mmCIF file with all atom_site columns, C-alpha atoms in Angstrom:
data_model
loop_
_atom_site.group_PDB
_atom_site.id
_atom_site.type_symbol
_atom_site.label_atom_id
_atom_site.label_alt_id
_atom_site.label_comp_id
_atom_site.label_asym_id
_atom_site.label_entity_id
_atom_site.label_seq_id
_atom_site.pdbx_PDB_ins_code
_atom_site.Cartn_x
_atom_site.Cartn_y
_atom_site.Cartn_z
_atom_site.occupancy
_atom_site.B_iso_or_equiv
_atom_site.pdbx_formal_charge
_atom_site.auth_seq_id
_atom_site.auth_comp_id
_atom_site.auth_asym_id
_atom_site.auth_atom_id
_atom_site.pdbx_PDB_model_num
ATOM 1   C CA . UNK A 1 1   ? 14.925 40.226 -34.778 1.00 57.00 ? 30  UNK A CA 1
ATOM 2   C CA . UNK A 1 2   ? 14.930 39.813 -38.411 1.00 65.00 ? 31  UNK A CA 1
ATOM 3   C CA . UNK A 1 3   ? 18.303 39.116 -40.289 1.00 81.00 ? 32  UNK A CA 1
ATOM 4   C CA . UNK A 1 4   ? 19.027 38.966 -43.712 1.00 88.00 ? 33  UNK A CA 1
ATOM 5   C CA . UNK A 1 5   ? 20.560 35.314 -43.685 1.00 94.00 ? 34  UNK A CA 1
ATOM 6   C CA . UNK A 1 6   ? 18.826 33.311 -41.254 1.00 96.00 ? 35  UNK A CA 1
ATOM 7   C CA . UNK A 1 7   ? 20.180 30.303 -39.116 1.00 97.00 ? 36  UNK A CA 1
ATOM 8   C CA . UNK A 1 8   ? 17.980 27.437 -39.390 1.00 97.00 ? 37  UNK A CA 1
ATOM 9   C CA . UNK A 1 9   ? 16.921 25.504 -36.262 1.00 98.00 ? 38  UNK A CA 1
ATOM 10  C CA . UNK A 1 10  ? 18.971 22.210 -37.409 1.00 98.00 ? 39  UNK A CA 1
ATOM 11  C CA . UNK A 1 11  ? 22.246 24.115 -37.987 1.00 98.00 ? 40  UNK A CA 1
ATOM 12  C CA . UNK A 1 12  ? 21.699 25.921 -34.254 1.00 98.00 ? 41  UNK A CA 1
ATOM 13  C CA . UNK A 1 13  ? 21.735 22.179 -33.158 1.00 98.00 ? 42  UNK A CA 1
ATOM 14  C CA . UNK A 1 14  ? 24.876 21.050 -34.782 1.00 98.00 ? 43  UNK A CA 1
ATOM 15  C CA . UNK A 1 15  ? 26.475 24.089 -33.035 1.00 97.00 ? 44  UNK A CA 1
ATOM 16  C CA . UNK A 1 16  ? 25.538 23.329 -30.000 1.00 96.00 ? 45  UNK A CA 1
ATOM 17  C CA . UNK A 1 17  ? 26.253 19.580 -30.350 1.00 95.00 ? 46  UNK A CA 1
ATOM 18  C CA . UNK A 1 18  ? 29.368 20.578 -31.401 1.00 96.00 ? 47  UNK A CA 1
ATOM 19  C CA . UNK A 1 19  ? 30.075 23.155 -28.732 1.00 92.00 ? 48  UNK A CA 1
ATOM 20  C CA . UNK A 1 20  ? 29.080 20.776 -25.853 1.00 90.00 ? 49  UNK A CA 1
ATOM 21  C CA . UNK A 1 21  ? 30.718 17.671 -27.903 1.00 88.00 ? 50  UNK A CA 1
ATOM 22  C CA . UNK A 1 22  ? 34.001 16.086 -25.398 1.00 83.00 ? 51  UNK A CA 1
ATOM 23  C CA . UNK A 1 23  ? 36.897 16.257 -27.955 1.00 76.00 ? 52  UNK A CA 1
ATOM 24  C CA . UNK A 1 24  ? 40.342 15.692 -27.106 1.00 78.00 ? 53  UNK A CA 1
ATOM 25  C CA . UNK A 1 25  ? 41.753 15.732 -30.535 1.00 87.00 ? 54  UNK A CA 1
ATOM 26  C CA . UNK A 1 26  ? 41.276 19.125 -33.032 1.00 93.00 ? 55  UNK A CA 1
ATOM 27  C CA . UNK A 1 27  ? 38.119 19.292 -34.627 1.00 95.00 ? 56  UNK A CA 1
ATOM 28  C CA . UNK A 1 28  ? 35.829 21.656 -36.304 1.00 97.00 ? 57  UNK A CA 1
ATOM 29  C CA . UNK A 1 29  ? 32.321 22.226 -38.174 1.00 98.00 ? 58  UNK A CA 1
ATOM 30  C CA . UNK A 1 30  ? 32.275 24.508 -41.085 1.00 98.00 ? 59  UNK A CA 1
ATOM 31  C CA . UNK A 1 31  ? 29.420 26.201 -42.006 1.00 98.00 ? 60  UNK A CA 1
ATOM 32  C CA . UNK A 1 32  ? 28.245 28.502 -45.549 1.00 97.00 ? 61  UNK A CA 1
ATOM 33  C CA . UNK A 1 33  ? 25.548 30.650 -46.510 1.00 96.00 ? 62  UNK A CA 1
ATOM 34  C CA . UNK A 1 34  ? 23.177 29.487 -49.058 1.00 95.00 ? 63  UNK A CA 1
ATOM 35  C CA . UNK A 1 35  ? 22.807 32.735 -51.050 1.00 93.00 ? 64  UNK A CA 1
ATOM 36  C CA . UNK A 1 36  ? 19.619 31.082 -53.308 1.00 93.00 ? 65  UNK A CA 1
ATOM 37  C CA . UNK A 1 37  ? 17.572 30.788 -49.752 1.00 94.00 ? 66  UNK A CA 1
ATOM 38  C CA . UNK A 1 38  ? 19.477 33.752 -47.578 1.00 95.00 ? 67  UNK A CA 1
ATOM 39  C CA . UNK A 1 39  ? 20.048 30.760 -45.283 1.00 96.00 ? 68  UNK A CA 1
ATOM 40  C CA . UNK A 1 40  ? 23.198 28.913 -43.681 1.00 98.00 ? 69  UNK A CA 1
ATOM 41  C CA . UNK A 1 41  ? 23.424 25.330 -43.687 1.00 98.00 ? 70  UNK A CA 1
ATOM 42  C CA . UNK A 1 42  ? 26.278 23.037 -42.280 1.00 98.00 ? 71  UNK A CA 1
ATOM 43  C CA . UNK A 1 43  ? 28.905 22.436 -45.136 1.00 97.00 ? 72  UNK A CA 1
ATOM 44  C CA . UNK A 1 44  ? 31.014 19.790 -43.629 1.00 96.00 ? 73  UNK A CA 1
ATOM 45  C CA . UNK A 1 45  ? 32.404 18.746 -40.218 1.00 96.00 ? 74  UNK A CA 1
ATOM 46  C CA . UNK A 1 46  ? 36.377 17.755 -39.696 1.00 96.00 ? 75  UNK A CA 1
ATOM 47  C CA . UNK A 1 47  ? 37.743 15.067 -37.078 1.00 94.00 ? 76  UNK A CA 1
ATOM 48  C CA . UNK A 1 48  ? 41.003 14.497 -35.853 1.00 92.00 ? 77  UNK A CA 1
ATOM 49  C CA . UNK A 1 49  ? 42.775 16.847 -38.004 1.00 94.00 ? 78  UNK A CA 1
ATOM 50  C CA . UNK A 1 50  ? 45.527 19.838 -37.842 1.00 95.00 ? 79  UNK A CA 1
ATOM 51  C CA . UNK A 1 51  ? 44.267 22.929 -38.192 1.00 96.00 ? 80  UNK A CA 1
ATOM 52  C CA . UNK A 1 52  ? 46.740 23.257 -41.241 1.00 96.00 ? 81  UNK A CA 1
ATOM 53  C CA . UNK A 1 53  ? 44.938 20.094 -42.810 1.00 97.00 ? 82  UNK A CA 1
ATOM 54  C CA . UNK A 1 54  ? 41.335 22.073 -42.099 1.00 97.00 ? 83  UNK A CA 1
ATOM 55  C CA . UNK A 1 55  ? 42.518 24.588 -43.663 1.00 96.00 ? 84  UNK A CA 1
ATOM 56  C CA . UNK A 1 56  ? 43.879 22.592 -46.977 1.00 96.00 ? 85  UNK A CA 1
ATOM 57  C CA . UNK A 1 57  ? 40.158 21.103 -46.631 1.00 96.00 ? 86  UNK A CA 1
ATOM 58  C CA . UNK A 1 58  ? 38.580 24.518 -47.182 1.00 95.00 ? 87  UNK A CA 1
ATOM 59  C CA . UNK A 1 59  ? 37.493 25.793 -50.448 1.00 93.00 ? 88  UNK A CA 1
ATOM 60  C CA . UNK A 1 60  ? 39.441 28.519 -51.900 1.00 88.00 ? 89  UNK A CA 1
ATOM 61  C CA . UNK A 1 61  ? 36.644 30.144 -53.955 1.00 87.00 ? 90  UNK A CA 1
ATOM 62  C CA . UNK A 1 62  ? 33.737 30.925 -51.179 1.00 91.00 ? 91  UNK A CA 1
ATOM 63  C CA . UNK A 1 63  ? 33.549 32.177 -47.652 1.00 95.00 ? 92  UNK A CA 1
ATOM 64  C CA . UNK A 1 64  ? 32.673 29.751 -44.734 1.00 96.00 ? 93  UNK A CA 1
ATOM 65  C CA . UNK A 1 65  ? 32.366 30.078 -40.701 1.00 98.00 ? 94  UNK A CA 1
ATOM 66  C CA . UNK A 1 66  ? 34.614 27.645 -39.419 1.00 98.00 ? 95  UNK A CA 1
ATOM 67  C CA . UNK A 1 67  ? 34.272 26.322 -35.405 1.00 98.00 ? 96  UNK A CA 1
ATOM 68  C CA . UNK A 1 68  ? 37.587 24.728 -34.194 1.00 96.00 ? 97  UNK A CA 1
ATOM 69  C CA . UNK A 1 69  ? 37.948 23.015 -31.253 1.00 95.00 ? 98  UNK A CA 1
ATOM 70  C CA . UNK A 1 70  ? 41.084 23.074 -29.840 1.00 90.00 ? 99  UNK A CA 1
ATOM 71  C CA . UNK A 1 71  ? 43.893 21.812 -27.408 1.00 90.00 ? 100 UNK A CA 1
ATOM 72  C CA . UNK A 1 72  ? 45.901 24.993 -26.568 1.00 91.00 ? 101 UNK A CA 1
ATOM 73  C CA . UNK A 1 73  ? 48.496 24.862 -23.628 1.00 90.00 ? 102 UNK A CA 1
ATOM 74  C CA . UNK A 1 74  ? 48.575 27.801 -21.716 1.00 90.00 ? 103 UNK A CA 1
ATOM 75  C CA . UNK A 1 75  ? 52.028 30.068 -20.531 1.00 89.00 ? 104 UNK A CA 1
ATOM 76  C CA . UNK A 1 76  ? 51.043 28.825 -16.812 1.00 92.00 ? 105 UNK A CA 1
ATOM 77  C CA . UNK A 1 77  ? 51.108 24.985 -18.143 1.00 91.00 ? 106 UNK A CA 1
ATOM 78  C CA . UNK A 1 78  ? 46.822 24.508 -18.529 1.00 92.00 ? 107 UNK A CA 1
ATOM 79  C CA . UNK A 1 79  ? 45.445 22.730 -20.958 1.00 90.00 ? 108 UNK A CA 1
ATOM 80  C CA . UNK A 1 80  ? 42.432 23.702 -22.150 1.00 90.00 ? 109 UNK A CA 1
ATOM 81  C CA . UNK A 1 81  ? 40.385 23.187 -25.505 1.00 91.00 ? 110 UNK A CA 1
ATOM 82  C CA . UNK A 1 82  ? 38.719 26.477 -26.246 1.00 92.00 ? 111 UNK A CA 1
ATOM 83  C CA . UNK A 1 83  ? 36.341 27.406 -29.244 1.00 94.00 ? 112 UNK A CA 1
ATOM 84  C CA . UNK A 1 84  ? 37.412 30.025 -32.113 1.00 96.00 ? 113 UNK A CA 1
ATOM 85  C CA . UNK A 1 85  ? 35.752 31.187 -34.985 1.00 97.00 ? 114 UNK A CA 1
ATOM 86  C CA . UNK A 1 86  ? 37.512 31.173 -38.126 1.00 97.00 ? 115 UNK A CA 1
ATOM 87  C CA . UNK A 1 87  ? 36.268 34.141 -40.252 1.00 96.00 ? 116 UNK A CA 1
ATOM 88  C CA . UNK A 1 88  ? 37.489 32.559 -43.909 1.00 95.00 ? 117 UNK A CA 1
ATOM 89  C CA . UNK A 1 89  ? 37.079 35.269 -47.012 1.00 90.00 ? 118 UNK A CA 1
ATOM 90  C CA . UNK A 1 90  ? 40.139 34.207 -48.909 1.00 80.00 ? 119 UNK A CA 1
ATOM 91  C CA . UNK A 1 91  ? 41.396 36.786 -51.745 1.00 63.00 ? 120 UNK A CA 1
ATOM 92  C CA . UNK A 1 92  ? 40.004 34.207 -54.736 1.00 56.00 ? 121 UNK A CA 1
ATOM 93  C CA . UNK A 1 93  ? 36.361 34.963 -53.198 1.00 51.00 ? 122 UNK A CA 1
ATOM 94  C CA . UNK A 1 94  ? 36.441 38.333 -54.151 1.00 48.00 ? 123 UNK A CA 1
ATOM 95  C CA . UNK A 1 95  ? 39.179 39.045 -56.465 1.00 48.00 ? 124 UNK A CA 1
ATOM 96  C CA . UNK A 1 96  ? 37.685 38.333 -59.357 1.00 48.00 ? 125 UNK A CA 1
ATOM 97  C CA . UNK A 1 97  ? 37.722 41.330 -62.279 1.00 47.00 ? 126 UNK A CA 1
ATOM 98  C CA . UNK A 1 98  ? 34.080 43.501 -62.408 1.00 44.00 ? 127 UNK A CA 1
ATOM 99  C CA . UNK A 1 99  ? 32.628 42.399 -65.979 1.00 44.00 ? 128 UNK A CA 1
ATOM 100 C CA . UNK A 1 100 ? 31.759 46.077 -66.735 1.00 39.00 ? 129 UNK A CA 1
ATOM 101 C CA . UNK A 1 101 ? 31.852 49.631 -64.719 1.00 36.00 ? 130 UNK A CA 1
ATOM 102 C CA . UNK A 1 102 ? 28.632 49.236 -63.368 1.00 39.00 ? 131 UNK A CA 1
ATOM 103 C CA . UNK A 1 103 ? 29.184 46.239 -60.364 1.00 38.00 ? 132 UNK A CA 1
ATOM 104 C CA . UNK A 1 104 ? 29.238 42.923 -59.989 1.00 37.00 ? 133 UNK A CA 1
ATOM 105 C CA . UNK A 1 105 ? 26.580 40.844 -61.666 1.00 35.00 ? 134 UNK A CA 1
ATOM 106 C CA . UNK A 1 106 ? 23.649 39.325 -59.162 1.00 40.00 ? 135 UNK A CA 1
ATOM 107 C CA . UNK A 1 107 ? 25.416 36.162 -59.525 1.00 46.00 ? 136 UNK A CA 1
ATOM 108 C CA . UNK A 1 108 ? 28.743 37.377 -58.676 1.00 49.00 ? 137 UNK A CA 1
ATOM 109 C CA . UNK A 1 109 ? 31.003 36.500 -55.731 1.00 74.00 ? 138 UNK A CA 1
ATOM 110 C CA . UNK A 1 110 ? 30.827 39.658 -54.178 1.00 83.00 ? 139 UNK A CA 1
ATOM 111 C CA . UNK A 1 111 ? 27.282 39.249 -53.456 1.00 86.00 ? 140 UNK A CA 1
ATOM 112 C CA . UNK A 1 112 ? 28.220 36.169 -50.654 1.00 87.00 ? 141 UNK A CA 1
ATOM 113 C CA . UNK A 1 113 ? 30.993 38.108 -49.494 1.00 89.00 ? 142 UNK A CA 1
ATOM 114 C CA . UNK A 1 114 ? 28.678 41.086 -48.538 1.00 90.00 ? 143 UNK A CA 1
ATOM 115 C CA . UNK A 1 115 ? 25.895 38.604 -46.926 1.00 91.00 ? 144 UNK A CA 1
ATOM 116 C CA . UNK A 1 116 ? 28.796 36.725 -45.158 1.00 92.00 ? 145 UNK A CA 1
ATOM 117 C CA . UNK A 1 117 ? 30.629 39.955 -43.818 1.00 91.00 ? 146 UNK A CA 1
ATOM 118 C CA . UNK A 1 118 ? 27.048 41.061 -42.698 1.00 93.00 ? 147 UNK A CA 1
ATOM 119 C CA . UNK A 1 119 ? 26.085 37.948 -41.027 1.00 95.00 ? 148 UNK A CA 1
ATOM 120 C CA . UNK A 1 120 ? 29.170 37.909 -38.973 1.00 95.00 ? 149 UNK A CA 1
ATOM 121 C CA . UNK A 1 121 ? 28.321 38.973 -35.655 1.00 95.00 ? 150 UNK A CA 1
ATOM 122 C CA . UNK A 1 122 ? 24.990 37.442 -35.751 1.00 96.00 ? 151 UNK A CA 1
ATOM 123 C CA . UNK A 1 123 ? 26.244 34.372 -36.395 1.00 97.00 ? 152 UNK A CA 1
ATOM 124 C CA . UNK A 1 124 ? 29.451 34.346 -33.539 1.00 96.00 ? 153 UNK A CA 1
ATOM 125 C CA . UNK A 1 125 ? 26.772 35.712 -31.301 1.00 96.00 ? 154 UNK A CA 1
ATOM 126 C CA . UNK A 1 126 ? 24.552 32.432 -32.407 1.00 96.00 ? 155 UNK A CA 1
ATOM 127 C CA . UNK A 1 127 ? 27.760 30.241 -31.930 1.00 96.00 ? 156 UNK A CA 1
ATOM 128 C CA . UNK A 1 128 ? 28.639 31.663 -28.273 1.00 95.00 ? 157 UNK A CA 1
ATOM 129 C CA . UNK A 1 129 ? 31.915 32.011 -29.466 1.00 95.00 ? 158 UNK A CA 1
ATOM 130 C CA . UNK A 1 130 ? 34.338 34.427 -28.456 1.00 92.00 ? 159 UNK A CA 1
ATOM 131 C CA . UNK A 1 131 ? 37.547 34.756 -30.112 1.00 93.00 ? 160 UNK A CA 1
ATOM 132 C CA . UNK A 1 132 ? 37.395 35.127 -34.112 1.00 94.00 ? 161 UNK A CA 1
ATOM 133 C CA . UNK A 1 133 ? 40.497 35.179 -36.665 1.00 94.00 ? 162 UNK A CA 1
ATOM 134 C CA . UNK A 1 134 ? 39.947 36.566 -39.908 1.00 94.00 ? 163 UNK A CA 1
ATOM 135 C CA . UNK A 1 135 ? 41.614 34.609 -42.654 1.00 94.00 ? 164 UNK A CA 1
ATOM 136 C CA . UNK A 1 136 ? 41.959 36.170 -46.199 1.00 91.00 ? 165 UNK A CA 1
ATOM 137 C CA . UNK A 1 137 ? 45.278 34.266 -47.568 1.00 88.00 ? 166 UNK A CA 1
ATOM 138 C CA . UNK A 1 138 ? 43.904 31.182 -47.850 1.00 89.00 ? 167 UNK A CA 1
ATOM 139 C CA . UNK A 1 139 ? 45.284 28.046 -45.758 1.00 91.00 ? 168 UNK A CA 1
ATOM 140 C CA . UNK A 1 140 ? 48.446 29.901 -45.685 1.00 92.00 ? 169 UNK A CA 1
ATOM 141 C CA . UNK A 1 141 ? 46.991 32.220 -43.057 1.00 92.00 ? 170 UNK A CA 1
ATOM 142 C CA . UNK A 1 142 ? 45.124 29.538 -41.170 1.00 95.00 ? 171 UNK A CA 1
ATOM 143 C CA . UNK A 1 143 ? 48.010 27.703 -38.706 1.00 95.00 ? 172 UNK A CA 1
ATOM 144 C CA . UNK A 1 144 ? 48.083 26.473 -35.872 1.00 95.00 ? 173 UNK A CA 1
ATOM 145 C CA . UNK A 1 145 ? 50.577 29.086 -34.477 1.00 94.00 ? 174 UNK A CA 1
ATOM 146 C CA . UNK A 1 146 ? 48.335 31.602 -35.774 1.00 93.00 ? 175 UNK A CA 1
ATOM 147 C CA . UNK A 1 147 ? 44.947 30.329 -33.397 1.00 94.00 ? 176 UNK A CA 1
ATOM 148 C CA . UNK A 1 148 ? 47.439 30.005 -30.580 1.00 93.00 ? 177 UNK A CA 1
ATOM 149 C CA . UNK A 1 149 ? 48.362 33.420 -30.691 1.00 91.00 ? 178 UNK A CA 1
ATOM 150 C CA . UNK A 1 150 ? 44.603 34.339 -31.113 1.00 90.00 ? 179 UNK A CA 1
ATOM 151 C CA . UNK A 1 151 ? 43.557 32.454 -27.960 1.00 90.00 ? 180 UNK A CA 1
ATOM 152 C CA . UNK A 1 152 ? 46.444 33.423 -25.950 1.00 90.00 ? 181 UNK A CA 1
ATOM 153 C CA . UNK A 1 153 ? 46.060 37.271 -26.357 1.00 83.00 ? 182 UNK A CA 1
ATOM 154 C CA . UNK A 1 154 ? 44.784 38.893 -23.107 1.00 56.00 ? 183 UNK A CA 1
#
């Protein structure tokens, strides 16, 4: 099947090196869209860090796929260390002003934000990753409390 950004071969291998990767500590893999080539590539990977110190890692200005590994303790007392996608379109990405009535220009941010809203699914479905949380207010919006609530809803 034909999509409109396409996942390269070496980024579906950092995925799954990631997925299958034995972590005990919070980690994650971010990945953007290369809007020149319609293509993803892997944009950086995080070790050892809160998810409140990802989030002060990510860039304010343009959307990313973020992967975030996990230790969540369960209601029952299990421990587990689940995978969740972190959908991150923060308002600077596409608030800027329209220069003129008729649309954004080619260049303009609102072009990634359409391929990255489109490429959504296909890429969770190419992550094998079940649980997504949008994030649109920045690293304010990205917590900790905020993926445990995620992963914890039936």
């Amino acid at each position: 099947m034909s999509h409109t950004v396409e996942i390269p071969v070496d980024v579906k291998d950092a995925l799954r090196k990631f997925r299958f990767k034995k972590a005990t500590a919070t980690t994650a893999i971010s990945i953007k869209i290369i809007k020149a080539k319609l293509t993803m590539a892997v944009d950086e990977e995080f070790s050892d860090l809160s998810i409140e110190e990802i989030a002060e890692e990510l860039p304010e200005n343009s959307p990313r796929y973020v992967i975030i590994s996990h230790e969540l303790k369960h209601r029952d007392g299990r421990i587990s260390q689940p995978l969740v996608l972190i959908n991150w379109q923060v308002h600077s990405c596409h608030s800027l002003p329209l220069p003129n009535s008729m649309g954004a220009p080619s260049g303009s941010p609102t072009d990634l934000m359409t391929l990255h809203a489109s490429s959504l699914s296909y890429f969770q479905q190419t992550a094998e990753v079940a649980k997504v949380v949008e994030v649109r207010d920045g690293a304010e919006g990205l917590t900790t409390e905020v993926v445990d609530e995620r992963l914890l809803a039936a």
